Coordinates of C-alpha atoms in Angstrom, one line a residue:
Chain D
X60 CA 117.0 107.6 73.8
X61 CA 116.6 111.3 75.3
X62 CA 114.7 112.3 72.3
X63 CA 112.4 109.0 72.0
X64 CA 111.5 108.9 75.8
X65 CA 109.4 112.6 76.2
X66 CA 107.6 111.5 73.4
X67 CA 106.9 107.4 74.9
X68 CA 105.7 109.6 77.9
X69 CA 103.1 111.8 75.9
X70 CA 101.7 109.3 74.5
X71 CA 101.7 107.0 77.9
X72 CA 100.0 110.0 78.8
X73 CA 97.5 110.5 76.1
X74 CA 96.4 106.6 77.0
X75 CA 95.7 107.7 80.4
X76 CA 93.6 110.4 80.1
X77 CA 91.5 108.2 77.5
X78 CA 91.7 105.6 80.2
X79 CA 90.5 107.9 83.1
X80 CA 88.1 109.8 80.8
X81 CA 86.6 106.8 78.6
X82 CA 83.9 105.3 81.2
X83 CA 82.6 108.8 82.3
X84 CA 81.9 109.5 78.7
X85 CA 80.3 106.2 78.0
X86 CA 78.1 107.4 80.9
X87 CA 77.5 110.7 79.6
X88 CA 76.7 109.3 76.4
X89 CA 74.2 106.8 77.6
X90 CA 72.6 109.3 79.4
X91 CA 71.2 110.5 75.7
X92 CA 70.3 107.1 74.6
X93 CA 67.1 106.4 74.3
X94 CA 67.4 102.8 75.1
X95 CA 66.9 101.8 78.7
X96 CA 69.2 98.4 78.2
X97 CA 72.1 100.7 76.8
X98 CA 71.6 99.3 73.3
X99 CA 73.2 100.7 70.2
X100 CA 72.4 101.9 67.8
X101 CA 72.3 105.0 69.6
X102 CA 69.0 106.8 69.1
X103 CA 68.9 110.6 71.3
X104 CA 67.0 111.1 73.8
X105 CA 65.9 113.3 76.5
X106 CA 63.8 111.2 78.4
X107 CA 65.8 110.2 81.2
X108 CA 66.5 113.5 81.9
X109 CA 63.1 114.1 82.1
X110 CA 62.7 110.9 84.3
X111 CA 65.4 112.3 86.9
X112 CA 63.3 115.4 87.1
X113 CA 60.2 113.8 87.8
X114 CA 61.3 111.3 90.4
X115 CA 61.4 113.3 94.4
X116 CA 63.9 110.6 95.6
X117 CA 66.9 111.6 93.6
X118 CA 65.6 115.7 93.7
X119 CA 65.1 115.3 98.0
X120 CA 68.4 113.3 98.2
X121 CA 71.1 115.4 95.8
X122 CA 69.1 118.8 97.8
X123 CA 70.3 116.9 101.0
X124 CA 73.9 116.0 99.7
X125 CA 74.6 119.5 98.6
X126 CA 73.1 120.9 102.1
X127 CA 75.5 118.6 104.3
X128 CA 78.0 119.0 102.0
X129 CA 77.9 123.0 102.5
X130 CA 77.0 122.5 106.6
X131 CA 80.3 120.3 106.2
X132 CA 82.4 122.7 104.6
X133 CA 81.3 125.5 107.0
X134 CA 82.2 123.5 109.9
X135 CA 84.9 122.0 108.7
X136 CA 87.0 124.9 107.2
X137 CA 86.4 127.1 110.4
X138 CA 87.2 124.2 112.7
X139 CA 90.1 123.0 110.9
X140 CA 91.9 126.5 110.2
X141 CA 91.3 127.5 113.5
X142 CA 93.5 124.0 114.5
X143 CA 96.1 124.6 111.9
X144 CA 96.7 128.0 113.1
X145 CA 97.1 126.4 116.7
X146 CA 99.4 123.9 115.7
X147 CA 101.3 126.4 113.6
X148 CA 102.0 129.0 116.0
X149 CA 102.2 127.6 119.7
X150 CA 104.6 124.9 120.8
X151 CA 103.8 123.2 123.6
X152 CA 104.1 119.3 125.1
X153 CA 101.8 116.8 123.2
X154 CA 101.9 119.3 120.1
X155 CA 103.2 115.8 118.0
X156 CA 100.5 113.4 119.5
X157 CA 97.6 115.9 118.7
X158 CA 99.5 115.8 114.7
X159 CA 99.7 112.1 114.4
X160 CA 95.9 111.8 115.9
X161 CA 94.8 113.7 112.7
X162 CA 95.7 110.8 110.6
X163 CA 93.1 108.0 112.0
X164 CA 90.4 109.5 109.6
X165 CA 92.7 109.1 107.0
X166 CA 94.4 106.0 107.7
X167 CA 91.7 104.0 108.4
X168 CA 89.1 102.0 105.9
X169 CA 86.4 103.9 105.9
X170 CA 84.8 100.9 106.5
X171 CA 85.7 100.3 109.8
X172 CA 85.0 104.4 110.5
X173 CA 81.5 103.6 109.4
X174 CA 80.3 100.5 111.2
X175 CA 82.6 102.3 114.2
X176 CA 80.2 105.6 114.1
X177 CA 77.3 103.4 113.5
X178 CA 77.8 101.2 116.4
X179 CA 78.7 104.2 118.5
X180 CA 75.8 106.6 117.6
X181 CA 73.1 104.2 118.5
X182 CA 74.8 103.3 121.6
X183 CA 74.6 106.9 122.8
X184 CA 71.3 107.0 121.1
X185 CA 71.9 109.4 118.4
X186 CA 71.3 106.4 116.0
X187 CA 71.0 106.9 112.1
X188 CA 69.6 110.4 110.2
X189 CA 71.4 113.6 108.9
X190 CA 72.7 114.6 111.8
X191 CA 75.2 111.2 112.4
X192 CA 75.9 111.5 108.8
X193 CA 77.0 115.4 109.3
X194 CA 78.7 114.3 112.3
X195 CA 80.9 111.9 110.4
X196 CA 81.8 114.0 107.2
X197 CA 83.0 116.6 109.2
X198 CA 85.3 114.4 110.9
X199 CA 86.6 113.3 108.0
X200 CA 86.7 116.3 106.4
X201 CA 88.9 118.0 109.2
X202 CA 92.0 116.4 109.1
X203 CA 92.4 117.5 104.7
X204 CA 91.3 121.5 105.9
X205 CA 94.0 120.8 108.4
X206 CA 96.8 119.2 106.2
X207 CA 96.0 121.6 103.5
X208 CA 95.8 125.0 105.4
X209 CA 98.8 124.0 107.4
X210 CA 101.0 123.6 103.9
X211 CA 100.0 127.3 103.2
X212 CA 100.8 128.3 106.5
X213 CA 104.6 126.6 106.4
X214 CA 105.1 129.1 103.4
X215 CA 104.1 132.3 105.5
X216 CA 106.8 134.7 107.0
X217 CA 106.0 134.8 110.7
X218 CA 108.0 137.7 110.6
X219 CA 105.2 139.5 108.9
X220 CA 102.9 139.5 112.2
X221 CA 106.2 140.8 114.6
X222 CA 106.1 143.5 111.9
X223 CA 102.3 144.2 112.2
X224 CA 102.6 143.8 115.9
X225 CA 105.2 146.4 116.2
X226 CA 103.2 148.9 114.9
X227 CA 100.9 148.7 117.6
X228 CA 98.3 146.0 115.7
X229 CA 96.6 143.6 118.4
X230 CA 96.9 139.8 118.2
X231 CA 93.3 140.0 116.7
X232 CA 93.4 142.6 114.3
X233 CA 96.8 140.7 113.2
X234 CA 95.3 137.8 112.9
X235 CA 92.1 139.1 110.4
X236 CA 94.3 141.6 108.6
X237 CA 97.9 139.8 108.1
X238 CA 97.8 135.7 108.5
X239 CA 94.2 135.5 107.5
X240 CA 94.8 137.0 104.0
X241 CA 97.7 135.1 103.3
X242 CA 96.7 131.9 104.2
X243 CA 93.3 132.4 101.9
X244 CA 94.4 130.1 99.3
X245 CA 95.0 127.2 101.9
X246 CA 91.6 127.9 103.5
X247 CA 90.1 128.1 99.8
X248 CA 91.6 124.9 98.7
X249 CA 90.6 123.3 102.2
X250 CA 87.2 124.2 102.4
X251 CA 86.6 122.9 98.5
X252 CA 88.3 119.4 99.7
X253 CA 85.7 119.2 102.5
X254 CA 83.0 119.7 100.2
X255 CA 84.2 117.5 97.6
X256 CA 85.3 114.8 100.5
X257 CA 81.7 115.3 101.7
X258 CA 79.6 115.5 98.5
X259 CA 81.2 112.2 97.3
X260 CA 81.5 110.1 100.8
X261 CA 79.5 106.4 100.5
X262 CA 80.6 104.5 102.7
X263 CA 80.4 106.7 106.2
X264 CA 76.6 108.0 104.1
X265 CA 75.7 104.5 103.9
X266 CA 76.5 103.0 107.4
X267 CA 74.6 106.4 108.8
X268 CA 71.9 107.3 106.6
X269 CA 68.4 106.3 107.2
X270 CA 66.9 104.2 104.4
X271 CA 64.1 107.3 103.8
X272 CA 66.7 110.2 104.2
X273 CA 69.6 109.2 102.5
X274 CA 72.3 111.1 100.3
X275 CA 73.0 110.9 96.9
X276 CA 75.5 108.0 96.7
X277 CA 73.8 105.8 99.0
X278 CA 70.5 106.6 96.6
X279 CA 72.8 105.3 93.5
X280 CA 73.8 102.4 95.6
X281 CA 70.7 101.0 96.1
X282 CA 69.6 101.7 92.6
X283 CA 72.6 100.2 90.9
X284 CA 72.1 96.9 93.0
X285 CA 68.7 97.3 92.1
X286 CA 69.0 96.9 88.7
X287 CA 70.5 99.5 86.2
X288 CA 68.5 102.6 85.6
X289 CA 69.0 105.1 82.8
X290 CA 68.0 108.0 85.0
X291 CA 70.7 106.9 87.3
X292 CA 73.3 107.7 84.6
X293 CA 70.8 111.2 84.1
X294 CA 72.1 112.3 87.7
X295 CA 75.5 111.3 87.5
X296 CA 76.5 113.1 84.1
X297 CA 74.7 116.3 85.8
X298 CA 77.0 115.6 89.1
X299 CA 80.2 114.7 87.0
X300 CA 79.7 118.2 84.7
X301 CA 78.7 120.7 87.8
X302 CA 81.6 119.0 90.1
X303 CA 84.0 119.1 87.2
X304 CA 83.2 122.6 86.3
X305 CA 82.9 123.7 90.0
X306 CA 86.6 122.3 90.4
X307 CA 88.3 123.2 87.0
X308 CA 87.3 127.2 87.8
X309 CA 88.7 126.5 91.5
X310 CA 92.1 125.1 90.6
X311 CA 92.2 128.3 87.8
X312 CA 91.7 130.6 90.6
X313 CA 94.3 129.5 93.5
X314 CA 96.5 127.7 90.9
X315 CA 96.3 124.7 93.2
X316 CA 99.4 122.5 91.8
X317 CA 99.8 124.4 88.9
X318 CA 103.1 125.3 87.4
X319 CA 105.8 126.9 89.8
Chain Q
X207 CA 107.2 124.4 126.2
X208 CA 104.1 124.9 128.2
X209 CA 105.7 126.9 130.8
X210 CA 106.7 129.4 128.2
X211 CA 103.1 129.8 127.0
X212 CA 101.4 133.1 128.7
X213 CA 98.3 132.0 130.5
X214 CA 96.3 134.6 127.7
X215 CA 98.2 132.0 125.0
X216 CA 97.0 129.0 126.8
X217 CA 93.5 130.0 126.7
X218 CA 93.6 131.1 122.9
X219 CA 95.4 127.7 121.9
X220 CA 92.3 125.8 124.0
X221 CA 89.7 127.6 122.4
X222 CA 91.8 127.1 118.5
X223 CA 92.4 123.7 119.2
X224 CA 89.4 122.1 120.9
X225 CA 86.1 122.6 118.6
X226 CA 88.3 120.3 116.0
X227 CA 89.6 117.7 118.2
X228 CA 86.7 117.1 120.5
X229 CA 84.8 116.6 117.0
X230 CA 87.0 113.9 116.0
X231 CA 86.9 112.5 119.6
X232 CA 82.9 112.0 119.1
X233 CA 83.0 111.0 115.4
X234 CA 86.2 109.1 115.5
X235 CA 87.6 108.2 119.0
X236 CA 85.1 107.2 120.8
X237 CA 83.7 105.4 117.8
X238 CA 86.5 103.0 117.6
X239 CA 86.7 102.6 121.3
X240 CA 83.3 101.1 121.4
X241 CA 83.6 99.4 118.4
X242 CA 86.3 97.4 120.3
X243 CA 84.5 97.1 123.6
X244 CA 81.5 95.3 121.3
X245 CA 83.5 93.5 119.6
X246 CA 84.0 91.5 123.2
X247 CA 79.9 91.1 123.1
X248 CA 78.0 88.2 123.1
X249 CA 74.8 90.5 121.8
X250 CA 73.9 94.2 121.2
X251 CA 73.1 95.8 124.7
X252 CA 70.3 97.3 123.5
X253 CA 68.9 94.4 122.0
X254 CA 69.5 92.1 124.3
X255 CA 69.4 93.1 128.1
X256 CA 71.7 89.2 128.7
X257 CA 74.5 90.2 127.1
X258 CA 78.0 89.5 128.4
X259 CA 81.4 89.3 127.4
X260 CA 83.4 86.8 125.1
X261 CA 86.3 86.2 122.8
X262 CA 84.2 83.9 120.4
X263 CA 83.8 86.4 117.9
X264 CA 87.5 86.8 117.6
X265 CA 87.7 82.5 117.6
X266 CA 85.4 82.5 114.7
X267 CA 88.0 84.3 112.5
X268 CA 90.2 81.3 113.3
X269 CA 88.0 78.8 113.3
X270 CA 86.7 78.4 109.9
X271 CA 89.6 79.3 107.2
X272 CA 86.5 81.6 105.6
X273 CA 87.8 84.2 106.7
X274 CA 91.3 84.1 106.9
X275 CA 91.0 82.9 103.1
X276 CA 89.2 86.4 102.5
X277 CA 91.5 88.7 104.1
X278 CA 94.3 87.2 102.1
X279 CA 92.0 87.8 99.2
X280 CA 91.3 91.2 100.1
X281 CA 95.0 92.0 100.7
X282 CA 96.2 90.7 97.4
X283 CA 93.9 93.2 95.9
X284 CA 95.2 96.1 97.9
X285 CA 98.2 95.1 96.5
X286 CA 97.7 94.5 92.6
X287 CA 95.9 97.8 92.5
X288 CA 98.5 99.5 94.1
X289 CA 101.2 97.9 92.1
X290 CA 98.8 98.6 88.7
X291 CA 98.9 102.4 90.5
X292 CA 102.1 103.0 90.4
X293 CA 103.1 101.0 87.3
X294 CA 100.5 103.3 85.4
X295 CA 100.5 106.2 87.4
X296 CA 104.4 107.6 88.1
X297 CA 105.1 107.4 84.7
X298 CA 102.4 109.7 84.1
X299 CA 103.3 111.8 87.2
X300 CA 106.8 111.6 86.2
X301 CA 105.8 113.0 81.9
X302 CA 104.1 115.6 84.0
X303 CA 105.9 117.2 85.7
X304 CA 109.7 116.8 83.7
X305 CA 108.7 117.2 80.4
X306 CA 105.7 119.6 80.0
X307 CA 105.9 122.3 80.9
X308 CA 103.8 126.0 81.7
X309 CA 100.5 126.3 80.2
X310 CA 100.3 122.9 78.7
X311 CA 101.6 120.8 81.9
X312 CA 99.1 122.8 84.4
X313 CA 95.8 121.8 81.5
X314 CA 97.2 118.6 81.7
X315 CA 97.3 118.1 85.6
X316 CA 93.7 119.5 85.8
X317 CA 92.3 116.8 83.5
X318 CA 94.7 113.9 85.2
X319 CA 92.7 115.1 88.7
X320 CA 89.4 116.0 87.4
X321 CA 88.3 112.8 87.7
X322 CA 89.2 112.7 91.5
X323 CA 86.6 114.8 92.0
X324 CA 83.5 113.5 90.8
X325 CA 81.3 110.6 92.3
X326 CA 83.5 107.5 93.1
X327 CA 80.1 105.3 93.0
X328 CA 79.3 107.3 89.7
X329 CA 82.3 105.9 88.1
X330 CA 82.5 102.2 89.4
X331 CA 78.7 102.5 87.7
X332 CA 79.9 103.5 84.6
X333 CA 82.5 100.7 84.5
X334 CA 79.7 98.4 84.8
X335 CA 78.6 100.0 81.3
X336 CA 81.5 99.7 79.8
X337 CA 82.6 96.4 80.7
X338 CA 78.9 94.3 80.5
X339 CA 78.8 91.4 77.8
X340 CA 78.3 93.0 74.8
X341 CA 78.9 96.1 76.2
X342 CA 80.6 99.1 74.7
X343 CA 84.1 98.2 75.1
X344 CA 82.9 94.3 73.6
X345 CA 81.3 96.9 70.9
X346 CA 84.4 98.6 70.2
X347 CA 86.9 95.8 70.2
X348 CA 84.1 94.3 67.9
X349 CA 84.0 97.6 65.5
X350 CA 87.8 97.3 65.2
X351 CA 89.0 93.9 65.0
X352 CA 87.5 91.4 62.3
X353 CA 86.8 88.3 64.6
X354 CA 84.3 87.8 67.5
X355 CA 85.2 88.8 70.6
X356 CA 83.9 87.6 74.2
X357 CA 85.7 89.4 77.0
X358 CA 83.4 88.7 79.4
X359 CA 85.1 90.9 81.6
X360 CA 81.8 91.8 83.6
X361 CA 81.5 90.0 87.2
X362 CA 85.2 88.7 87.1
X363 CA 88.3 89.9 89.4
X364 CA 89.6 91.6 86.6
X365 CA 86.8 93.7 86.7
X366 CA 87.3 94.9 90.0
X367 CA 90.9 95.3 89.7
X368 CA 90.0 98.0 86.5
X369 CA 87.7 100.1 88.3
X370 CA 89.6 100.2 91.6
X371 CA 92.5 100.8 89.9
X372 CA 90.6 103.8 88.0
X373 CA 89.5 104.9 91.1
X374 CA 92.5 105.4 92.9
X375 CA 94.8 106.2 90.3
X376 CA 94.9 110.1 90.8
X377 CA 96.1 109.4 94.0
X378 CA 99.7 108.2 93.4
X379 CA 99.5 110.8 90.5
X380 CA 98.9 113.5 92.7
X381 CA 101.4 113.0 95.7
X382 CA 104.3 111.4 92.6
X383 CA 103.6 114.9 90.6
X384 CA 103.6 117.0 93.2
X385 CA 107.1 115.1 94.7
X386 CA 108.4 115.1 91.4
X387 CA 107.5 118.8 90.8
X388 CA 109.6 119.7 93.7
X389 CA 112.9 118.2 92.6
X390 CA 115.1 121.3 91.9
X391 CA 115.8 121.7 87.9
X392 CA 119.9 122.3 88.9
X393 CA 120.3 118.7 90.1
X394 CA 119.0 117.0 87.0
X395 CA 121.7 119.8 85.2
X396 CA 124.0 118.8 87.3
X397 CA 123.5 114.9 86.8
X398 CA 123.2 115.2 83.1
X399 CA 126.4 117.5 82.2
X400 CA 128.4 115.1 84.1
X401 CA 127.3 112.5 81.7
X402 CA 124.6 110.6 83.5
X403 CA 122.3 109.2 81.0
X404 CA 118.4 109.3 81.5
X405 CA 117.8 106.4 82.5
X406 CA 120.9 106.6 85.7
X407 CA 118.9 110.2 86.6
X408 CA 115.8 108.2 86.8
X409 CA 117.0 105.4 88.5
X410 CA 119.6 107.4 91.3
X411 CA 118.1 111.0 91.1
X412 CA 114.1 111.3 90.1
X413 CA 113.1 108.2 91.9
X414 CA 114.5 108.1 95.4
X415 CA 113.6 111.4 95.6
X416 CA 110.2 111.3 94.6
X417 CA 110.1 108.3 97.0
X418 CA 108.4 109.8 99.7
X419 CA 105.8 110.8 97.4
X420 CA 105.4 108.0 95.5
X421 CA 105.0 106.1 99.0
X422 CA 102.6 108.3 100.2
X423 CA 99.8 107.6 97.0
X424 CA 100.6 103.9 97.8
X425 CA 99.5 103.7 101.5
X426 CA 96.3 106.0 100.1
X427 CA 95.3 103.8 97.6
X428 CA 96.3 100.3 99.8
X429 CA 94.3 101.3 102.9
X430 CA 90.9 102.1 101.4
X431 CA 91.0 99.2 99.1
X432 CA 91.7 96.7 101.5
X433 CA 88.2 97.8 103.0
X434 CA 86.6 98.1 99.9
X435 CA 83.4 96.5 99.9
X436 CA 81.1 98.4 97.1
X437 CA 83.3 98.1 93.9
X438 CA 83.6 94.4 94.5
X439 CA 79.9 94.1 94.4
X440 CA 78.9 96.1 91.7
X441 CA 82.0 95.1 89.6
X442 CA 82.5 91.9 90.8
X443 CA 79.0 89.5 91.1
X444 CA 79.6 86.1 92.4
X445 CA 83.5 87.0 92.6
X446 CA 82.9 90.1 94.1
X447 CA 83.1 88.4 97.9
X448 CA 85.9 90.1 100.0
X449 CA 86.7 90.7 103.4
X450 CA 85.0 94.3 103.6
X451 CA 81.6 92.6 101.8
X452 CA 81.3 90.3 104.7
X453 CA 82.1 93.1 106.8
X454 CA 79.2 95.2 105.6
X455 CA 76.9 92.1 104.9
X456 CA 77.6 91.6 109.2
X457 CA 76.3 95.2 109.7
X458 CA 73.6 95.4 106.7
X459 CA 71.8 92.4 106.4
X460 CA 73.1 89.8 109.4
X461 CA 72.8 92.7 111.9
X462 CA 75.7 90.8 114.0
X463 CA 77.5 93.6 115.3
X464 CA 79.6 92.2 117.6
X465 CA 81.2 89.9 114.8
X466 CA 81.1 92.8 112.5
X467 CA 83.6 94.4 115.1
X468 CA 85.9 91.6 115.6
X469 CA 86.4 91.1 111.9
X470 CA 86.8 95.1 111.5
X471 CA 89.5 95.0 114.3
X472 CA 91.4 92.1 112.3
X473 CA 91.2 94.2 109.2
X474 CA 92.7 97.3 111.0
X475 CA 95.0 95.5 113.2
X476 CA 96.4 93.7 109.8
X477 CA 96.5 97.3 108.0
X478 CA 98.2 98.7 111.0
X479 CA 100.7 96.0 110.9
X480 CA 101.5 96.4 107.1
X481 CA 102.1 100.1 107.6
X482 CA 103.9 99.6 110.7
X483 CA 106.3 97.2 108.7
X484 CA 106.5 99.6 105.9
X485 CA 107.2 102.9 108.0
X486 CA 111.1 102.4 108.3
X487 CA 111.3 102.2 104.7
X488 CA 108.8 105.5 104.8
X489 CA 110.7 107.3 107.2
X490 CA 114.2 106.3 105.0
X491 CA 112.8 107.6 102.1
X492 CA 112.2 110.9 103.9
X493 CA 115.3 111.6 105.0

């Protein structure tokens, strides 16, 4: 029994990662087909590709997903650290209401956050466009720099600063030259969640973007309902490689949930 | 407490604490406070300068069993994909992190979250590849067994289930692994030279105290797929009609807000109810 289950649970494991990994290939693969119906036999191709490149819609919208992505990763990571750091160090009364109030963004359907912002920003005349849509993702995105940042911090000696302080160091320069440093890897790990919580919202993108203006996943959206294009799966496979790769080289570097 | 706090400390929490919180009190707050005021609305103000005040949009949901017959739809799926979840997923966590170990189980973990991270609409899409009549999975199946097959799995409920439960599967992985990682090695020692066989370490040592864990990916996968409203159509077709479709089709292509707020507010006060309920069991599993 001890010897038969580790290897039950490799293979469990093996099915899953074909599981997880099989439609994302099928994608990629179909991306090369020459076929616009998806038909076999497969016959290569780089004509989507060349389609994708060719069509201002999908360029104007990814260039606008990666922008808000990166405005939303700014704001959010500066924001959000500046919070944790708050909520770390000070006690005071309310401290626990302000905590639980971080979880709405998360708790919620982002369904009922979307049609809530959409209702809300035309009523105060804001209305639909890039900057409701950057409004929202940052919201969103808040709350996981928070959580995130705040685990680093729990690990950090706050001894460390009494030390620094003690040796004549101002509040400031302990702050940029002892907690700042140490709580990198939080802030590193936050800020790529708000990007990736950003470059891969739909739903909040869809209830806020304008029809002309929208992001990437709303432009898939529409296309999908549209009818299947080839130079849909073109995009994606680009997305799915460069998000992949951008992550795989992240989690190398801060050995985010690696071994102990 | 506050009294304690320097007035200098005061100022410096303000200024830390309210660039993030007055954000999510436009974006998120306020939001949800007027979606609740126009959910009370006979029409949109701005549309219509007669509005006035009502409960009729909160009547309709009992009025016709429609939608009350949809929630209960839309729940049951919160709840098979969460139960598929954790079914396939702790396993997986649990292979993860007790059995591999160093190089090998942190190469793992990266390709179990990989996925996570790219386009959620990119892979319901290339379900909808996979899983089309004669599709590539119909071509497979075909390639390997010797009769005809016809799964016609495209447009069903099963469909959905599949790619929602793709979707949110690294979730329960995720918070199970990292639960699971935490568990100190000695314990299991402990258990095991006492002559507690796997299975009794699983049952009275890895798994209520991965619980909290384990819990946690469940109310992550439940709550968005409860509201799920783009998988069902792209996965789904004529079956793909849930509670958050009719939700979206109020805001998209009916344009009546004000019932598009009243059903919202069902939908969170029911979701706010289920994780109400659940929290004693959450809060036992933390301590």
């Amino acid at each position: 029994m001890r010897r038969f289950l580790p290897t039950l649970g490799r293979v469990w494991l093996a099915l899953i990662l074909v599981f997880l990994y099989a439609p994302i290939l099928v994608m990629a693969a179909m991306s090369f087909n020459a076929s616009p119906f998806y038909q076999l036999p497969f016959e290569f191709s780089t004509r989507w590709y060349a389609d994708m490149a060719g069509n201002p819609q999908i360029i104007e919208a990814s260039l606008r997903s990666i922008l808000i992505a990166f405005a939303t990763m700014a704001l959010a990571t500066v924001m959000g650290t500046a919070a944790s750091v708050a909520l770390f160090r000070y006690e005071f009364p309310g401290k626990r209401i302000l905590q639980v109030l971080l979880f709405p963004p998360i708790a919620i359907p982002w369904l009922i956050t979307g049609t809530a912002m959409l209702v809300f920003f035309f009523a105060i005349g804001i209305g639909r466009g890039t900057p409701a849509v950057l409004i929202g993702h940052v919201a969103l995105a808040l709350p996981y720099v928070i959580v995130t940042v705040t685990a680093r911090l729990s690990s950090f000696d706050v001894t460390l600063e009494e030390a620094a302080r003690s040796m004549g160091a101002d509040s400031w320069t302990v702050l940029r030259r002892v907690t700042l440093p140490w709580i990198a890897p939080g802030i590193v790990a936050g800020a790529l969640f708000a990007f990736a919580v950003s470059f891969d919202q739909f739903v909040v993108s869809y209830f806020l973007a304008e029809p002309g203006d929208s992001t990437l996943p709303v432009l898939i959206y529409t296309a999908i309902r549209k009818g299947f294009t080839p130079e849909i799966n073109a995009i994606s496979t680009i997305i799915i490689t460069l998000s992949m790769g951008i992550m795989f080289l992240a989690t190398r570097k801060s050995s985010f949930g690696g071994s102990r | 407490m506050a009294d304690t706090l320097a007035p200098e400390d005061r100022r410096r929490l303000f200024t830390l604490l309210s660039p993030a919180y007055l954000w999510l009190t436009l974006a998120v707050f306020l939001p949800l406070s007027a979606m609740l005021f126009f959910s009370f609305l006979t029409d949109l103000p701005q549309d219509a300068p007669d509005w006035g005040f009502t409960l009729d949009n909160y009547l309709k949901f009992g009025d016709s069993a429609v939608y009350s017959t949809l929630l209960w739809k839309s729940l049951k799926l919160g709840f098979t994909v969460t139960f598929f979840c954790i079914l396939i997923g702790y396993p997986c966590a649990l292979v993860l992190a007790r059995t591999i170990k160093g190089r090998a189980r942190e190469t793992l973990f990266l390709l179990v979250i990989l996925p996570f991270w790219s386009n959620s609409l990119v892979r319901i899409f290339s379900w909808a590849i996979v899983l089309r009549g004669n599709g590539v999975l119909e071509r497979a199946l075909e390639a390997v067994l010797p009769w005809d097959i016809r799964l016609n799995l495209m447009f069903t409920t099963h469909a959905v289930v599949i790619g929602l439960v793709h979707s949110y599967l690294p979730y329960v992985i995720l918070t199970s692994y990292l639960a699971l990682q935490a568990i100190d090695d000695d314990i299991i020692d402990a258990a095991r030279s006492m002559g507690a066989s796997t299975l009794a370490i699983l049952r009275r040592l890895l798994l209520p105290l991965s619980l909290p864990g384990l819990l946690a990916g469940a109310v992550l996968v439940f709550v968005p797929v409860v509201g799920s409203f783009m998988e069902p159509r792209i996965l789904g077709g004529r079956h793909g009609t849930y509670y958050g479709t009719v939700i979206e089709d109020q805001f998209v292509a009916v344009y009546n807000w004000p019932l598009g707020a009243a059903l919202s507010f069902v939908l969170l006060a029911v979701v706010l109810l289920i994780l109400g309920l659940s929290s004693p069991v959450l809060r036992k599993a933390r301590t």
